[in-house]
Each structure stands twice: as C-alpha cells, then as structure tokens.
Short mmCIF file of C-alpha atoms in Angstrom, two decimals:
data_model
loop_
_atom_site.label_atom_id
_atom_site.label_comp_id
_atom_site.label_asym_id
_atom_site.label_seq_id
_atom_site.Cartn_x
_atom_site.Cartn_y
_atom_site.Cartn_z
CA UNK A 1320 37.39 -9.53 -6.90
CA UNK A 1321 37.16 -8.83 -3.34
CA UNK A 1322 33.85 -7.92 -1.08
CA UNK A 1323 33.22 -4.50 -1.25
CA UNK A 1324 34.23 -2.41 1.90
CA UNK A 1325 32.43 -0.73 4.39
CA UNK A 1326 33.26 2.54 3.02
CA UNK A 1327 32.56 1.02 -0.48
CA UNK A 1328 29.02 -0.08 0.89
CA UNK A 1329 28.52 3.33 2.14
CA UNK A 1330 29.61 5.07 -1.08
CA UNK A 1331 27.01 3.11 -2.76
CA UNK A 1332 24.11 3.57 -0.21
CA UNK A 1333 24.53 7.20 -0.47
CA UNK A 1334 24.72 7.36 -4.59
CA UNK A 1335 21.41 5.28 -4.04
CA UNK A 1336 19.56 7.42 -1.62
CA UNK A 1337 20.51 10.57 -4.00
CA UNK A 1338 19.31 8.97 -6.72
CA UNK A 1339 15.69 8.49 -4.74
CA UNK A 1340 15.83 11.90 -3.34
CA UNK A 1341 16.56 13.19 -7.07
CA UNK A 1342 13.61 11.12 -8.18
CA UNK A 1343 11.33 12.58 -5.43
CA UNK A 1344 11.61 16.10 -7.63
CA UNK A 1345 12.83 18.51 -4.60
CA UNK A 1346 15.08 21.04 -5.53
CA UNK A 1347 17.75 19.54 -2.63
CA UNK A 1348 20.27 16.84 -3.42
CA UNK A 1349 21.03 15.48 -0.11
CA UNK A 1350 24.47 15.86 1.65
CA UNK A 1351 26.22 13.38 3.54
CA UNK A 1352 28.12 13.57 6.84
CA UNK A 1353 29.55 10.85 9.43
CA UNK A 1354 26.57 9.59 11.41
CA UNK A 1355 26.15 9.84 15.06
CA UNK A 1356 26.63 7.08 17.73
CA UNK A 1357 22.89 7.08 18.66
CA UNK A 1358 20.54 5.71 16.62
CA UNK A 1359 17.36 7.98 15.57
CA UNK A 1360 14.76 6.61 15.44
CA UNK A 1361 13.33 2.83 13.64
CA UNK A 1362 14.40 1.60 10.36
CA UNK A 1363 14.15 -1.12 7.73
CA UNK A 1364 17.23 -3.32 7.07
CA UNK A 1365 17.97 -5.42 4.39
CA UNK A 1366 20.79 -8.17 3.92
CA UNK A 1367 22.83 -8.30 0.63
CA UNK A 1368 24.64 -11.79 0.15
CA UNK A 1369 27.58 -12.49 -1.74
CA UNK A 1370 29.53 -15.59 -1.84
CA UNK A 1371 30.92 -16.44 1.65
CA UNK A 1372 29.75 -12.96 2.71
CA UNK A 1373 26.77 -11.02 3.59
CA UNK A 1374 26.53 -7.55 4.60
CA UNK A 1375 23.40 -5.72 5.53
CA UNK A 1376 22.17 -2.21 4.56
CA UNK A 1377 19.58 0.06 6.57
CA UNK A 1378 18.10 3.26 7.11
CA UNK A 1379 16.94 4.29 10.02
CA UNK A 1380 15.29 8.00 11.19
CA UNK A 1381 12.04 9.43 12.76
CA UNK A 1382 8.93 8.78 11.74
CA UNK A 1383 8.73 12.03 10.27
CA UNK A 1384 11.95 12.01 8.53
CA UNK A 1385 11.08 8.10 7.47
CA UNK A 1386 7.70 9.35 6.08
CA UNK A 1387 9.02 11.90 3.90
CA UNK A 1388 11.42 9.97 2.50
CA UNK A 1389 9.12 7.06 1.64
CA UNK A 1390 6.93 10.09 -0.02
CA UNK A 1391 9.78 10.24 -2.27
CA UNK A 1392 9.45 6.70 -3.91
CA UNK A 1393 5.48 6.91 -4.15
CA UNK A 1394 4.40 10.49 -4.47
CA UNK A 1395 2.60 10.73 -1.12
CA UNK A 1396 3.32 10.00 2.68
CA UNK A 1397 2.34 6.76 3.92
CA UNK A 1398 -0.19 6.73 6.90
CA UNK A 1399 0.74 5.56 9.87
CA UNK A 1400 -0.07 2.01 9.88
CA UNK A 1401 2.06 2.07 6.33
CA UNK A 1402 5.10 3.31 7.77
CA UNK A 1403 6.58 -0.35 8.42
CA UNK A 1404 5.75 -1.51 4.56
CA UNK A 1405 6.76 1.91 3.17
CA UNK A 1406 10.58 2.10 5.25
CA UNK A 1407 10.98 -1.37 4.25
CA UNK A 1408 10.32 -0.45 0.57
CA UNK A 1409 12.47 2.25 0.50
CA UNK A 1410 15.32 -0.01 2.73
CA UNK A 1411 14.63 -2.68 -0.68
CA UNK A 1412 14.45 -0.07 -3.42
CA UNK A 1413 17.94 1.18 -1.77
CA UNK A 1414 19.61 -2.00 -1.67
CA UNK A 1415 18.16 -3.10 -5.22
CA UNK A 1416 20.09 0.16 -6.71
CA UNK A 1417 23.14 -0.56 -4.06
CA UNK A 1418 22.95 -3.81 -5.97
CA UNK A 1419 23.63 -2.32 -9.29
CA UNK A 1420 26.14 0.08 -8.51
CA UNK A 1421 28.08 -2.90 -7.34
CA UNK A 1422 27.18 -5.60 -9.69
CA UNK A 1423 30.06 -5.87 -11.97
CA UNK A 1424 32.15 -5.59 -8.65
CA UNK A 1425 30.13 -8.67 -6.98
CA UNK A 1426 27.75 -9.91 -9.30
CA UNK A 1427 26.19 -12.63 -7.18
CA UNK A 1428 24.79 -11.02 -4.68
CA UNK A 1429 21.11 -11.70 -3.73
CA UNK A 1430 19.22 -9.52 -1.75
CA UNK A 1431 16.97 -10.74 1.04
CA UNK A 1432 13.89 -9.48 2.37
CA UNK A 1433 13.55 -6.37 4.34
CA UNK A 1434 12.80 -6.22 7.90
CA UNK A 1435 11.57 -3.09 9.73
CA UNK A 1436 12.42 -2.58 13.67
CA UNK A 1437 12.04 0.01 16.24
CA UNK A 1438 14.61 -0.52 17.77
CA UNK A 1439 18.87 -0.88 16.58
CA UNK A 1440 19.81 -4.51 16.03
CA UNK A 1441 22.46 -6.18 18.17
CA UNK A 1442 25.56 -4.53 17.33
CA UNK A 1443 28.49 -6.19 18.97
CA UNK A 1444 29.01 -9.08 15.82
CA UNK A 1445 29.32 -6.12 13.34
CA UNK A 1446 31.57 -3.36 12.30
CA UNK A 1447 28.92 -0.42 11.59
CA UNK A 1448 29.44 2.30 9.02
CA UNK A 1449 26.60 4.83 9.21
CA UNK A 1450 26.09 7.85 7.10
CA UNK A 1451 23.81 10.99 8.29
CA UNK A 1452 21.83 12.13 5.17
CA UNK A 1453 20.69 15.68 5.32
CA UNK A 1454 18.34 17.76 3.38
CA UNK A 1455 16.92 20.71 4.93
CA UNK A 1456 14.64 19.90 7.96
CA UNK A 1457 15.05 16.26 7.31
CA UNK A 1458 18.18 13.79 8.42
CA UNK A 1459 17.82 10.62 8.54
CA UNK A 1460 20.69 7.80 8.70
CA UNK A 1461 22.09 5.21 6.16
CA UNK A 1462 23.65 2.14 7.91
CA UNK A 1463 26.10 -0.68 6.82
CA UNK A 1464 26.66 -3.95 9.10
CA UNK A 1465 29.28 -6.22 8.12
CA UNK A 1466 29.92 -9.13 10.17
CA UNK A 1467 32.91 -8.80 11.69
CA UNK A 1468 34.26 -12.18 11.41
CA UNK A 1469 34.03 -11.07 7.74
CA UNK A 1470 35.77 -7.91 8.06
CA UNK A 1471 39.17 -9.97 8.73
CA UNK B 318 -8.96 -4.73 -19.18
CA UNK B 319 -8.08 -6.70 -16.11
CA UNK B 320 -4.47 -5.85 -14.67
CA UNK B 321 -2.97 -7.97 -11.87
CA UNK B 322 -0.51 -6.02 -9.57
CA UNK B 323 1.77 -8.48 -8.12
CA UNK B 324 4.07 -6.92 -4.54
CA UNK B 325 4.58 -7.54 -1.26
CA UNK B 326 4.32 -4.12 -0.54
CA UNK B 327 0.92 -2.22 0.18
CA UNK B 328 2.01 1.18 -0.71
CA UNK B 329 3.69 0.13 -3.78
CA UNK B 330 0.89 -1.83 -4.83
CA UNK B 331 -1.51 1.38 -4.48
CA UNK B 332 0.95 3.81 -5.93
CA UNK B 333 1.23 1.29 -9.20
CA UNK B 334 -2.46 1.42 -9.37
CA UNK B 335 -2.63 5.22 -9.04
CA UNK B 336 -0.42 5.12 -12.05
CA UNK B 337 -2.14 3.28 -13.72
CA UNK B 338 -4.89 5.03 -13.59
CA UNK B 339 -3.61 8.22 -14.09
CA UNK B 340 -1.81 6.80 -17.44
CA UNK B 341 -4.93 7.69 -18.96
CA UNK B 342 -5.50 4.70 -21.35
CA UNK B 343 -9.24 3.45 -20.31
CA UNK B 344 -10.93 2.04 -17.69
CA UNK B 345 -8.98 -0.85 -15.96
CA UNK B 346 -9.88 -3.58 -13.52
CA UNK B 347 -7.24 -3.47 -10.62
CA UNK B 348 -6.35 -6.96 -8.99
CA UNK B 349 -3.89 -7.41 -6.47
CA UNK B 350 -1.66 -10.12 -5.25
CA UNK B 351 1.24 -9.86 -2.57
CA UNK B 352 3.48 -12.74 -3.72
CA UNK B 353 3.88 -15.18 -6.68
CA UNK B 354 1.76 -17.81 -4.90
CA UNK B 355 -1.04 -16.29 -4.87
CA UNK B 356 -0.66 -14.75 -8.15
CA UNK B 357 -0.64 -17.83 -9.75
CA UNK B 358 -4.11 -18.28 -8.35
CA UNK B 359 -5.19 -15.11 -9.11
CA UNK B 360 -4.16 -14.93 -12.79
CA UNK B 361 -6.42 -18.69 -12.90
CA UNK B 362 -8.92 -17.09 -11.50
CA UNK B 363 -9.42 -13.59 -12.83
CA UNK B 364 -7.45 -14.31 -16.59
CA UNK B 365 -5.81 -10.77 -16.24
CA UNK B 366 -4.90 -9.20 -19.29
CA UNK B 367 -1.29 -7.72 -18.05
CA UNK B 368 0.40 -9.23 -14.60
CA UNK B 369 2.63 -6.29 -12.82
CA UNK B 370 5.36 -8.27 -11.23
CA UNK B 371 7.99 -7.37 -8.50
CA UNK B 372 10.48 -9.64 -8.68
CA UNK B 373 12.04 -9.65 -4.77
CA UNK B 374 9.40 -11.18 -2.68
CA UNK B 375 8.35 -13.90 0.19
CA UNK B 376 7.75 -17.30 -1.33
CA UNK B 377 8.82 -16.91 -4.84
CA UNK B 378 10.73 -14.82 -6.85
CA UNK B 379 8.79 -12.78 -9.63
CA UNK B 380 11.03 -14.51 -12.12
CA UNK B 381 9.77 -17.89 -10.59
CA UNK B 382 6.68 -17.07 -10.92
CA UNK B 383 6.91 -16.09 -14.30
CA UNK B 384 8.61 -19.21 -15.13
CA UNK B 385 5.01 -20.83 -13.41
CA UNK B 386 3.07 -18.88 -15.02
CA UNK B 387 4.67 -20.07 -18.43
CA UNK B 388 4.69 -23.73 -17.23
CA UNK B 389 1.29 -23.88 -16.61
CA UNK B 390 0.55 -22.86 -20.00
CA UNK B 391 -0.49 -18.91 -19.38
CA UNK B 392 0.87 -16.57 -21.86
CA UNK B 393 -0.75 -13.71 -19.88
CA UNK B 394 1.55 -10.41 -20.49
CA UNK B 395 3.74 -9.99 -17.82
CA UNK B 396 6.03 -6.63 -16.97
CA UNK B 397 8.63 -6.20 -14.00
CA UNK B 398 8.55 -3.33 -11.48
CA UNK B 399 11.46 -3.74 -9.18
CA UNK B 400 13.98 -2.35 -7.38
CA UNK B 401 16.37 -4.78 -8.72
CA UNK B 402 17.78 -4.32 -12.54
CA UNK B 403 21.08 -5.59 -13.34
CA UNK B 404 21.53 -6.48 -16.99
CA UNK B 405 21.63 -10.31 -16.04
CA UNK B 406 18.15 -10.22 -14.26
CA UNK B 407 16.67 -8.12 -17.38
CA UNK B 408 18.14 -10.32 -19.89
CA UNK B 409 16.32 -13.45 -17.34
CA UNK B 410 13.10 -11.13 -17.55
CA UNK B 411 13.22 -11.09 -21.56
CA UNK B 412 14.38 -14.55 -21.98
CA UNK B 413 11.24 -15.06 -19.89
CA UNK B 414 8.79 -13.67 -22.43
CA UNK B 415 8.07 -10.34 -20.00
CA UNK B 416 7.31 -7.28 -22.11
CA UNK B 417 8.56 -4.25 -20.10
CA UNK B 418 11.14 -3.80 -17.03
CA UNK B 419 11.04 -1.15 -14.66
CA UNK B 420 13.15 -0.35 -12.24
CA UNK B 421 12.68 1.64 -8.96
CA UNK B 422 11.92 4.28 -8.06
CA UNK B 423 9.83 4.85 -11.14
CA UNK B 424 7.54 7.71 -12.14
CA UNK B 425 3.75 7.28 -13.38
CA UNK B 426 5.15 8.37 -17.02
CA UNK B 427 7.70 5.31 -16.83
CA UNK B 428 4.39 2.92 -16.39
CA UNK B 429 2.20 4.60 -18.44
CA UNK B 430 5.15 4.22 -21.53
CA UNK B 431 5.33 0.49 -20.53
CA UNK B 432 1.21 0.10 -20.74
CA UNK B 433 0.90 1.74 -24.32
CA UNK B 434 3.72 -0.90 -25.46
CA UNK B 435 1.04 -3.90 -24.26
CA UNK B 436 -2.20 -2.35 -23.74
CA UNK B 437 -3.88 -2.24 -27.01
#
C-alpha cells in the first residue's frame, strides 16, 4: 500500500485530537478549518517512520491554548515549567492514536520521540499541511511535514 | 504495596499516581522511573509489587524492558500505559506476560479497573 497523504495525515491528526478533546469531557467537539500561514505560538513535534518514509506530526498554539489542551489528557493544567513535557505528551499521545488509525494502512511505522520548540522548524525541505482546531476561546494548530523529496 | 511508575513524562507520571490513588484500593507506595534503564534498577532495588510501563521512551522501549525485566528473572507484574495500541504491540505486551494495556488518553476509572485485576 502506498504512504499515506498529507491530507490522509491530516484526516487522522484531526480524528485524534477529537478523540482527546472528547476524552477531556467538554461539551465541544472541536471543528477544523485550513490553518493559517503564521505559526502561533510553540509546539511539540513528533516523527512517524514508515519504510523508506517518514513524516512528522505537530501541534503547535499559545501557551494558553497548549495548556488547556494538555489539561485534557491529565485532568489539570500543567504549570509552567511543565508546559514543554505536557505539549510533548499530548504531540506523542496524538501521534500514538494517528498511529492506529493508520495501522492496517502502514503497519510499520515507529514513532520517535517528541521534541518541543518555540519556534517553527525549517520549512523549505517539507510540504506542510496544517489544520486550525477550534473550540470556543481556544485554537490551536495541527501540523503535518512530509519531506518533500518524499512527496514525489 | 509498592507500585513503580515507569514514563518519560513528568505530568503523566503524576497524573498516573493521582489515579492511583484516587482508585481507592489502599495505601500504595509510589516509585518513579523515567525510562526502562533505570527501571530495571529500580524494580532491583525497591521489589515493586506492579511496574506501570509506557512503552515509547528514550533508551529502551517499555516492551524491552519488559523483555529485561523477564530475563533477569523478575516476574514483577507489569501493565502498559501508552499512547501506542495497535493489536500487534498488545498481542507483544501479552505474549510478554504484562497483565493490563492501556491506551491514551485514559481516565482514572480505566486504571483503577486495571489495578483490581492485579492488586489483590
């Protein structure tokens, strides 16, 4: 079978962040719209590797939006000096259920380890799909990087 | 009863010991570890009762260091709590000789259900 898409990646990232919002016990399922150019905030990316591909999954937002949404995996915000640990266990809790949407699609695919930054990665080797998740006063921003050489 | 909580994340590590607690089946001593290396010290040292495994993590894998654990003759009970759980990895997990598998995000009810099945 072929590597999933970008759009497929995306499709998946968002099934997996509704499925941690829906866990978090608000009343809001979030909705999803195309994501802006400029990035929001920091985030926690995580690479996914299949055989002769790799593709890597992120979500990035203010610390605010990043906080609350972390809340929603462990039943209270992180402090401020957990924000790092907390995005990047959301950003590997993500990918892990990413990972089983798509396993009988890909089934080799390993994840790596999460990696939070303040800043966007070095953009100009991928092709970027990025989602805007919204629930009210909170928006936030699922991202997919595929290397481009591995776009074709 | 002495329960090692094995993650590389902090906040997960507190949140499974909140859960813990608040499963409401006795008094428990709370160990933590934040890979499989220094589990496998930890479980020599302390002889948990339960080990509370992630399985993606720096150094080792959690199924690794199960496999360790077994090798170096431990038959400590050991559960998964990860974000990870396609059939193949829970089928490794069983094969294993782990007693429970959890995947995330998981609720305190989802651990304390996994504790009555191993806690006596």
């Amino acid at each position: 079978m072929s590597f999933p898409s970008a759009p497929e990646w995306i499709e998946a990232l968002e099934a997996a962040a509704t499925e941690v919002v829906s866990h978090g016990g608000g009343s809001d399922l979030p909705e999803f719209e195309a994501g802006d150019a400029a990035a929001p905030g920091g985030g926690a990316f995580i690479s996914l590797m299949g055989p002769g591909h790799s593709v890597r999954l992120g979500v990035v937002g203010s610390t605010p939006a990043l906080k609350r949404l972390a809340a929603m995996l462990t039943q209270e915000e992180p402090a401020d000096d957990e924000l790092k640990d907390a995005t990047c266990e959301l950003a590997n809790v993500l990918a892990g259920n990413v990972r089983k949407l798509l396993s009988a699609r890909v089934p080799e695919l390993t994840l790596g380890l999460p990696v939070y930054s303040t800043q966007a990665p070095a953009l100009e080797r991928y092709q970027v799909a990025r989602s805007a998740l919204k629930l009210p006063d909170l928006s936030a921003e699922l991202w997919v990087m595929m290397p481009k050489a591995a776009v074709g | 009863m002495k329960i090692l909580i094995v993650d590389d994340s902090k906040v997960t590590r507190k949140f499974i010991g909140r859960c813990i607690r608040q499963a409401g089946l006795g008094a428990h001593d709370i160990e933590e570890a934040e890979n499989g290396l220094e589990a496998l010290k930890r479980v020599a040292e302390l002889a948990p009762d339960l080990v509370v495994t992630d399985w993606n993590m720096p150094h080792m894998t959690g199924i690794d260091f199960l496999h360790q654990l077994r090798s170096s003759g431990s038959q400590v009970n050991v559960g998964f709590i990860t974000s990870e759980g396609t059939d193949v990895m829970r089928h490794q997990a069983k094969e294993g000789g782990a007693r429970f598998f959890i995947t995330k995000p998981f609720t305190p009810e989802s651990v304390r259900d996994a504790l009555q099945q191993v806690l006596p």
